[in-house]
PDB file of C-alpha atoms in Angstrom:
ATOM      1  CA  UNK A   1      21.210  59.309 -67.295  1.00  0.00           C
ATOM      2  CA  UNK A   2      18.147  57.102 -67.254  1.00  0.00           C
ATOM      3  CA  UNK A   3      20.122  54.185 -68.663  1.00  0.00           C
ATOM      4  CA  UNK A   4      22.824  54.625 -66.052  1.00  0.00           C
ATOM      5  CA  UNK A   5      20.181  54.575 -63.284  1.00  0.00           C
ATOM      6  CA  UNK A   6      18.721  51.332 -64.590  1.00  0.00           C
ATOM      7  CA  UNK A   7      22.159  49.718 -64.733  1.00  0.00           C
ATOM      8  CA  UNK A   8      22.923  50.840 -61.160  1.00  0.00           C
ATOM      9  CA  UNK A   9      19.625  49.371 -59.916  1.00  0.00           C
ATOM     10  CA  UNK A  10      20.345  46.036 -61.584  1.00  0.00           C
ATOM     11  CA  UNK A  11      23.880  45.984 -60.174  1.00  0.00           C
ATOM     12  CA  UNK A  12      22.591  46.746 -56.670  1.00  0.00           C
ATOM     13  CA  UNK A  13      20.061  43.909 -56.796  1.00  0.00           C
ATOM     14  CA  UNK A  14      22.693  41.524 -58.127  1.00  0.00           C
ATOM     15  CA  UNK A  15      25.030  42.306 -55.222  1.00  0.00           C
ATOM     16  CA  UNK A  16      22.176  41.897 -52.729  1.00  0.00           C
ATOM     17  CA  UNK A  17      21.276  38.461 -54.090  1.00  0.00           C
ATOM     18  CA  UNK A  18      24.866  37.319 -53.947  1.00  0.00           C
ATOM     19  CA  UNK A  19      25.091  38.330 -50.259  1.00  0.00           C
ATOM     20  CA  UNK A  20      21.782  36.522 -49.324  1.00  0.00           C
ATOM     21  CA  UNK A  21      23.090  33.020 -48.639  1.00  0.00           C
ATOM     22  CA  UNK A  22      20.943  30.094 -47.206  1.00  0.00           C
ATOM     23  CA  UNK A  23      21.775  27.626 -44.384  1.00  0.00           C
ATOM     24  CA  UNK A  24      24.721  25.375 -44.930  1.00  0.00           C
ATOM     25  CA  UNK A  25      24.437  21.610 -44.454  1.00  0.00           C
ATOM     26  CA  UNK A  26      26.474  21.866 -41.251  1.00  0.00           C
ATOM     27  CA  UNK A  27      24.085  24.465 -39.821  1.00  0.00           C
ATOM     28  CA  UNK A  28      21.080  22.308 -40.672  1.00  0.00           C
ATOM     29  CA  UNK A  29      22.646  19.261 -39.016  1.00  0.00           C
ATOM     30  CA  UNK A  30      23.506  21.302 -35.927  1.00  0.00           C
ATOM     31  CA  UNK A  31      19.945  22.647 -35.677  1.00  0.00           C
ATOM     32  CA  UNK A  32      18.563  19.142 -36.096  1.00  0.00           C
ATOM     33  CA  UNK A  33      20.874  17.827 -33.368  1.00  0.00           C
ATOM     34  CA  UNK A  34      19.758  20.562 -30.957  1.00  0.00           C
ATOM     35  CA  UNK A  35      16.118  19.832 -31.776  1.00  0.00           C
ATOM     36  CA  UNK A  36      16.609  16.112 -31.093  1.00  0.00           C
ATOM     37  CA  UNK A  37      18.324  16.865 -27.776  1.00  0.00           C
ATOM     38  CA  UNK A  38      15.403  19.067 -26.690  1.00  0.00           C
ATOM     39  CA  UNK A  39      12.840  16.452 -27.744  1.00  0.00           C
ATOM     40  CA  UNK A  40      14.820  13.693 -25.998  1.00  0.00           C
ATOM     41  CA  UNK A  41      15.016  15.701 -22.768  1.00  0.00           C
ATOM     42  CA  UNK A  42      11.284  16.427 -22.878  1.00  0.00           C
ATOM     43  CA  UNK A  43      10.458  12.766 -23.487  1.00  0.00           C
ATOM     44  CA  UNK A  44      12.786  11.657 -20.692  1.00  0.00           C
ATOM     45  CA  UNK A  45      11.095  14.102 -18.317  1.00  0.00           C
ATOM     46  CA  UNK A  46       7.688  12.798 -19.366  1.00  0.00           C
ATOM     47  CA  UNK A  47       8.705   9.174 -18.733  1.00  0.00           C
ATOM     48  CA  UNK A  48      10.189  10.080 -15.347  1.00  0.00           C
ATOM     49  CA  UNK A  49       7.032  11.911 -14.279  1.00  0.00           C
ATOM     50  CA  UNK A  50       4.842   9.075 -15.529  1.00  0.00           C
ATOM     51  CA  UNK A  51       6.865   6.504 -13.569  1.00  0.00           C
ATOM     52  CA  UNK A  52       6.783   8.698 -10.454  1.00  0.00           C
ATOM     53  CA  UNK A  53       3.003   8.997 -10.785  1.00  0.00           C
ATOM     54  CA  UNK A  54       2.589   5.226 -11.148  1.00  0.00           C
ATOM     55  CA  UNK A  55       4.765   4.577  -8.074  1.00  0.00           C
ATOM     56  CA  UNK A  56       2.827   7.131  -6.019  1.00  0.00           C
ATOM     57  CA  UNK A  57      -0.455   5.608  -7.175  1.00  0.00           C
ATOM     58  CA  UNK A  58       0.698   2.115  -6.142  1.00  0.00           C
ATOM     59  CA  UNK A  59       1.854   3.359  -2.738  1.00  0.00           C
ATOM     60  CA  UNK A  60      -1.425   5.230  -2.184  1.00  0.00           C
ATOM     61  CA  UNK A  61      -3.483   2.152  -3.104  1.00  0.00           C
ATOM     62  CA  UNK A  62      -1.343  -0.009  -0.844  1.00  0.00           C
ATOM     63  CA  UNK A  63      -1.705   2.354   2.113  1.00  0.00           C
ATOM     64  CA  UNK A  64      -5.456   2.647   1.614  1.00  0.00           C
ATOM     65  CA  UNK A  65      -5.733  -1.137   1.426  1.00  0.00           C
ATOM     66  CA  UNK A  66      -3.728  -1.818   4.591  1.00  0.00           C
ATOM     67  CA  UNK A  67      -5.465   0.929   6.582  1.00  0.00           C
ATOM     68  CA  UNK A  68      -8.912  -0.341   5.610  1.00  0.00           C
ATOM     69  CA  UNK A  69      -8.023  -3.883   6.687  1.00  0.00           C
ATOM     70  CA  UNK A  70      -6.551  -2.702   9.975  1.00  0.00           C
ATOM     71  CA  UNK A  71      -9.577  -0.510  10.712  1.00  0.00           C
ATOM     72  CA  UNK A  72     -12.053  -3.362  10.243  1.00  0.00           C
ATOM     73  CA  UNK A  73     -10.009  -5.799  12.292  1.00  0.00           C
ATOM     74  CA  UNK A  74      -9.190  -3.556  15.247  1.00  0.00           C
ATOM     75  CA  UNK A  75     -12.773  -2.303  15.495  1.00  0.00           C
ATOM     76  CA  UNK A  76     -14.095  -5.859  15.721  1.00  0.00           C
ATOM     77  CA  UNK A  77     -11.356  -7.032  18.083  1.00  0.00           C
ATOM     78  CA  UNK A  78     -12.527  -4.402  20.556  1.00  0.00           C
ATOM     79  CA  UNK A  79     -15.813  -6.304  20.617  1.00  0.00           C
ATOM     80  CA  UNK A  80     -14.197  -9.569  21.744  1.00  0.00           C
ATOM     81  CA  UNK A  81     -16.096 -10.886  24.770  1.00  0.00           C
ATOM     82  CA  UNK A  82     -18.878  -8.321  24.435  1.00  0.00           C
ATOM     83  CA  UNK A  83     -22.023  -9.395  26.274  1.00  0.00           C
ATOM     84  CA  UNK A  84     -24.744  -6.727  26.524  1.00  0.00           C
ATOM     85  CA  UNK A  85     -26.727  -8.735  29.096  1.00  0.00           C
ATOM     86  CA  UNK A  86     -24.269 -10.737  31.221  1.00  0.00           C
ATOM     87  CA  UNK A  87     -25.322 -14.172  32.431  1.00  0.00           C
ATOM     88  CA  UNK A  88     -28.393 -14.157  30.177  1.00  0.00           C
ATOM     89  CA  UNK A  89     -28.439 -16.399  27.129  1.00  0.00           C
ATOM     90  CA  UNK A  90     -25.075 -17.376  25.676  1.00  0.00           C
ATOM     91  CA  UNK A  91     -21.923 -16.151  27.384  1.00  0.00           C
ATOM     92  CA  UNK A  92     -19.075 -15.330  24.955  1.00  0.00           C
ATOM     93  CA  UNK A  93     -15.644 -16.577  25.986  1.00  0.00           C
ATOM     94  CA  UNK A  94     -13.754 -13.687  24.414  1.00  0.00           C
ATOM     95  CA  UNK A  95     -10.638 -15.038  22.720  1.00  0.00           C
ATOM     96  CA  UNK A  96     -10.910 -18.769  22.130  1.00  0.00           C
ATOM     97  CA  UNK A  97      -7.772 -19.450  20.058  1.00  0.00           C
ATOM     98  CA  UNK A  98      -4.654 -17.492  19.239  1.00  0.00           C
ATOM     99  CA  UNK A  99      -1.259 -17.670  17.592  1.00  0.00           C
ATOM    100  CA  UNK A 100       1.246 -15.194  16.185  1.00  0.00           C
ATOM    101  CA  UNK A 101      -0.674 -14.982  12.894  1.00  0.00           C
ATOM    102  CA  UNK A 102      -4.245 -16.004  13.724  1.00  0.00           C
ATOM    103  CA  UNK A 103      -6.951 -15.172  16.244  1.00  0.00           C
ATOM    104  CA  UNK A 104     -10.466 -16.439  16.983  1.00  0.00           C
ATOM    105  CA  UNK A 105     -12.863 -14.716  19.370  1.00  0.00           C
ATOM    106  CA  UNK A 106     -16.544 -14.510  20.334  1.00  0.00           C
ATOM    107  CA  UNK A 107     -19.008 -11.744  21.105  1.00  0.00           C
ATOM    108  CA  UNK A 108     -22.735 -11.030  21.122  1.00  0.00           C
ATOM    109  CA  UNK A 109     -23.459  -8.925  18.055  1.00  0.00           C
ATOM    110  CA  UNK A 110     -27.250  -8.673  18.295  1.00  0.00           C
ATOM    111  CA  UNK A 111     -28.123  -6.790  21.485  1.00  0.00           C
ATOM    112  CA  UNK A 112     -31.785  -7.744  21.061  1.00  0.00           C
ATOM    113  CA  UNK A 113     -30.965 -11.443  21.016  1.00  0.00           C
ATOM    114  CA  UNK A 114     -28.455 -12.595  23.660  1.00  0.00           C
ATOM    115  CA  UNK A 115     -28.605 -16.091  22.177  1.00  0.00           C
ATOM    116  CA  UNK A 116     -26.901 -14.916  18.963  1.00  0.00           C
ATOM    117  CA  UNK A 117     -23.192 -15.586  19.358  1.00  0.00           C
ATOM    118  CA  UNK A 118     -20.694 -14.610  16.646  1.00  0.00           C
ATOM    119  CA  UNK A 119     -17.407 -16.481  16.361  1.00  0.00           C
ATOM    120  CA  UNK A 120     -14.905 -14.553  14.247  1.00  0.00           C
ATOM    121  CA  UNK A 121     -11.449 -15.495  12.977  1.00  0.00           C
ATOM    122  CA  UNK A 122      -8.750 -13.414  11.304  1.00  0.00           C
ATOM    123  CA  UNK A 123      -5.844 -14.967   9.415  1.00  0.00           C
ATOM    124  CA  UNK A 124      -4.058 -14.957   6.069  1.00  0.00           C
ATOM    125  CA  UNK A 125      -5.309 -17.102   3.211  1.00  0.00           C
ATOM    126  CA  UNK A 126      -4.375 -17.556  -0.443  1.00  0.00           C
ATOM    127  CA  UNK A 127      -6.776 -17.010  -3.321  1.00  0.00           C
ATOM    128  CA  UNK A 128      -5.859 -17.011  -7.016  1.00  0.00           C
ATOM    129  CA  UNK A 129      -2.181 -16.918  -6.188  1.00  0.00           C
ATOM    130  CA  UNK A 130      -2.555 -13.892  -3.925  1.00  0.00           C
ATOM    131  CA  UNK A 131      -2.303 -13.789  -0.129  1.00  0.00           C
ATOM    132  CA  UNK A 132      -5.024 -11.795   1.599  1.00  0.00           C
ATOM    133  CA  UNK A 133      -6.153 -10.861   5.085  1.00  0.00           C
ATOM    134  CA  UNK A 134      -9.270 -12.933   5.620  1.00  0.00           C
ATOM    135  CA  UNK A 135     -12.218 -12.778   7.988  1.00  0.00           C
ATOM    136  CA  UNK A 136     -14.370 -15.783   8.822  1.00  0.00           C
ATOM    137  CA  UNK A 137     -17.556 -15.685  10.837  1.00  0.00           C
ATOM    138  CA  UNK A 138     -19.348 -18.675  12.317  1.00  0.00           C
ATOM    139  CA  UNK A 139     -17.438 -21.181  10.218  1.00  0.00           C
ATOM    140  CA  UNK A 140     -18.068 -19.520   6.862  1.00  0.00           C
ATOM    141  CA  UNK A 141     -15.442 -19.222   4.145  1.00  0.00           C
ATOM    142  CA  UNK A 142     -12.785 -16.530   4.293  1.00  0.00           C
ATOM    143  CA  UNK A 143     -13.505 -13.258   2.597  1.00  0.00           C
ATOM    144  CA  UNK A 144     -10.856 -10.631   2.038  1.00  0.00           C
ATOM    145  CA  UNK A 145     -10.747  -7.376   3.962  1.00  0.00           C
ATOM    146  CA  UNK A 146      -7.288  -6.489   2.580  1.00  0.00           C
ATOM    147  CA  UNK A 147      -5.479  -7.853  -0.478  1.00  0.00           C
ATOM    148  CA  UNK A 148      -1.779  -8.528  -1.096  1.00  0.00           C
ATOM    149  CA  UNK A 149      -0.815  -9.013   2.547  1.00  0.00           C
ATOM    150  CA  UNK A 150       2.616 -10.551   3.121  1.00  0.00           C
ATOM    151  CA  UNK A 151       2.559 -10.715   6.921  1.00  0.00           C
ATOM    152  CA  UNK A 152       0.060 -10.645   9.778  1.00  0.00           C
ATOM    153  CA  UNK A 153       1.405 -10.628  13.321  1.00  0.00           C
ATOM    154  CA  UNK A 154      -0.275 -10.643  16.731  1.00  0.00           C
ATOM    155  CA  UNK A 155       1.373 -10.068  20.115  1.00  0.00           C
ATOM    156  CA  UNK A 156      -0.841 -10.529  23.178  1.00  0.00           C
ATOM    157  CA  UNK A 157      -0.515  -8.787  26.552  1.00  0.00           C
ATOM    158  CA  UNK A 158      -2.025  -9.340  29.997  1.00  0.00           C
ATOM    159  CA  UNK A 159      -3.137  -6.756  32.567  1.00  0.00           C
ATOM    160  CA  UNK A 160       0.482  -6.195  33.655  1.00  0.00           C
ATOM    161  CA  UNK A 161       1.579  -5.461  30.087  1.00  0.00           C
ATOM    162  CA  UNK A 162       3.499  -8.734  29.842  1.00  0.00           C
ATOM    163  CA  UNK A 163       3.305 -10.889  26.736  1.00  0.00           C
ATOM    164  CA  UNK A 164       1.077 -13.920  27.116  1.00  0.00           C
ATOM    165  CA  UNK A 165      -0.109 -16.852  25.035  1.00  0.00           C
ATOM    166  CA  UNK A 166      -3.048 -17.678  27.293  1.00  0.00           C
ATOM    167  CA  UNK A 167      -6.383 -16.648  25.706  1.00  0.00           C
ATOM    168  CA  UNK A 168      -7.975 -16.041  29.117  1.00  0.00           C
ATOM    169  CA  UNK A 169      -5.271 -13.546  30.160  1.00  0.00           C
ATOM    170  CA  UNK A 170      -5.317 -11.301  27.096  1.00  0.00           C
ATOM    171  CA  UNK A 171      -6.494  -7.710  27.566  1.00  0.00           C
ATOM    172  CA  UNK A 172      -4.662  -5.980  24.703  1.00  0.00           C
ATOM    173  CA  UNK A 173      -3.294  -6.995  21.320  1.00  0.00           C
ATOM    174  CA  UNK A 174      -0.505  -5.567  19.195  1.00  0.00           C
ATOM    175  CA  UNK A 175      -1.304  -6.013  15.495  1.00  0.00           C
ATOM    176  CA  UNK A 176       1.179  -5.598  12.652  1.00  0.00           C
ATOM    177  CA  UNK A 177       0.416  -5.955   8.940  1.00  0.00           C
ATOM    178  CA  UNK A 178       2.786  -5.829   5.972  1.00  0.00           C
ATOM    179  CA  UNK A 179       1.180  -5.151   2.588  1.00  0.00           C
ATOM    180  CA  UNK A 180       2.798  -5.156  -0.840  1.00  0.00           C
ATOM    181  CA  UNK A 181       2.131  -3.373  -4.112  1.00  0.00           C
ATOM    182  CA  UNK A 182       0.194  -4.980  -6.944  1.00  0.00           C
ATOM    183  CA  UNK A 183       3.008  -4.735  -9.477  1.00  0.00           C
ATOM    184  CA  UNK A 184       6.779  -4.944  -9.677  1.00  0.00           C
ATOM    185  CA  UNK A 185       8.945  -1.847  -9.909  1.00  0.00           C
ATOM    186  CA  UNK A 186      11.990  -3.051 -11.828  1.00  0.00           C
ATOM    187  CA  UNK A 187      13.989   0.008 -10.751  1.00  0.00           C
ATOM    188  CA  UNK A 188      13.515  -0.905  -7.078  1.00  0.00           C
ATOM    189  CA  UNK A 189      14.767  -3.851  -5.027  1.00  0.00           C
ATOM    190  CA  UNK A 190      13.213  -4.484  -1.613  1.00  0.00           C
ATOM    191  CA  UNK A 191      15.855  -5.569   0.903  1.00  0.00           C
ATOM    192  CA  UNK A 192      13.992  -4.424   4.029  1.00  0.00           C
ATOM    193  CA  UNK A 193      13.513  -6.614   7.093  1.00  0.00           C
ATOM    194  CA  UNK A 194      10.062  -5.918   8.532  1.00  0.00           C
ATOM    195  CA  UNK A 195       9.664  -6.075  12.310  1.00  0.00           C
ATOM    196  CA  UNK A 196       6.801  -5.582  14.727  1.00  0.00           C
ATOM    197  CA  UNK A 197       6.848  -2.995  17.508  1.00  0.00           C
ATOM    198  CA  UNK A 198       8.447  -5.567  19.831  1.00  0.00           C
ATOM    199  CA  UNK A 199      11.441  -5.899  17.497  1.00  0.00           C
ATOM    200  CA  UNK A 200      10.618  -9.366  16.162  1.00  0.00           C
ATOM    201  CA  UNK A 201      11.137  -9.913  12.447  1.00  0.00           C
ATOM    202  CA  UNK A 202       7.852 -10.880  10.830  1.00  0.00           C
ATOM    203  CA  UNK A 203       8.971 -10.724   7.192  1.00  0.00           C
ATOM    204  CA  UNK A 204      12.530 -11.356   6.044  1.00  0.00           C
ATOM    205  CA  UNK A 205      14.009  -9.374   3.124  1.00  0.00           C
ATOM    206  CA  UNK A 206      12.348 -10.637  -0.049  1.00  0.00           C
ATOM    207  CA  UNK A 207      14.935  -9.168  -2.452  1.00  0.00           C
ATOM    208  CA  UNK A 208      12.237  -8.670  -5.065  1.00  0.00           C
ATOM    209  CA  UNK A 209      10.834  -5.637  -6.879  1.00  0.00           C
ATOM    210  CA  UNK A 210       7.705  -5.095  -4.770  1.00  0.00           C
ATOM    211  CA  UNK A 211       7.249  -2.040  -2.593  1.00  0.00           C
ATOM    212  CA  UNK A 212       5.786  -2.738   0.843  1.00  0.00           C
ATOM    213  CA  UNK A 213       4.290  -0.862   3.764  1.00  0.00           C
ATOM    214  CA  UNK A 214       4.090  -1.841   7.433  1.00  0.00           C
ATOM    215  CA  UNK A 215       1.293  -0.724   9.734  1.00  0.00           C
ATOM    216  CA  UNK A 216       1.081  -1.487  13.439  1.00  0.00           C
ATOM    217  CA  UNK A 217      -1.376  -0.628  16.195  1.00  0.00           C
ATOM    218  CA  UNK A 218      -2.349  -1.770  19.667  1.00  0.00           C
ATOM    219  CA  UNK A 219      -5.924  -2.629  20.561  1.00  0.00           C
ATOM    220  CA  UNK A 220      -7.314  -2.654  24.077  1.00  0.00           C
ATOM    221  CA  UNK A 221     -10.012  -5.309  24.371  1.00  0.00           C
ATOM    222  CA  UNK A 222     -12.091  -3.557  26.995  1.00  0.00           C
ATOM    223  CA  UNK A 223     -14.548  -6.429  27.434  1.00  0.00           C
ATOM    224  CA  UNK A 224     -11.802  -8.951  28.228  1.00  0.00           C
ATOM    225  CA  UNK A 225     -10.689  -7.113  31.342  1.00  0.00           C
ATOM    226  CA  UNK A 226     -14.144  -7.291  32.890  1.00  0.00           C
ATOM    227  CA  UNK A 227     -14.815  -9.875  35.619  1.00  0.00           C
TER     228      UNK A 227
END
């Protein structure tokens, strides 16, 4: 009986081993294919998220840049013609020169010294192959207050709200700036025509790979409406 038991045990183990088969080559290839698909999808998602992040970062930088430039310019334009002590010392003329993309104006900056007159100009200038929004004061060189600016547009209005090109009649100014991103986005083509609030095109479609943003505001030059 003991010998029969041993033979039965060996036979049972032999049958069990024969039924314990491994993976076939086809199953291994199928598992590998599924694994590669999962890895490919994960990598594609990573690249898409990375590109989206880079685009959002460029747009955020561009908006911060254009808003900073506009803030500086509109704040100073409100000072055009400012004279803390009228008829004493130098008398600023307000706006002294203007065009659709440039403006020059005067004001007294130092309230303790009415003989200190500042003459300020805003326009676009090119430096190191890049066009910037520049500020000049008292004949000095331009320095940038906003980089990568494709368009700067001024529209001038008189007391009746009618457009004017006469410096002595200006009481408010519509300012429009178009900024562009630092780098190309090869998956994007810019075909937009950029217009100011009056409907005039200030930048034709560039058909390039740069994203752009337009910002416009209207500044009331409170000192220019004074007698």
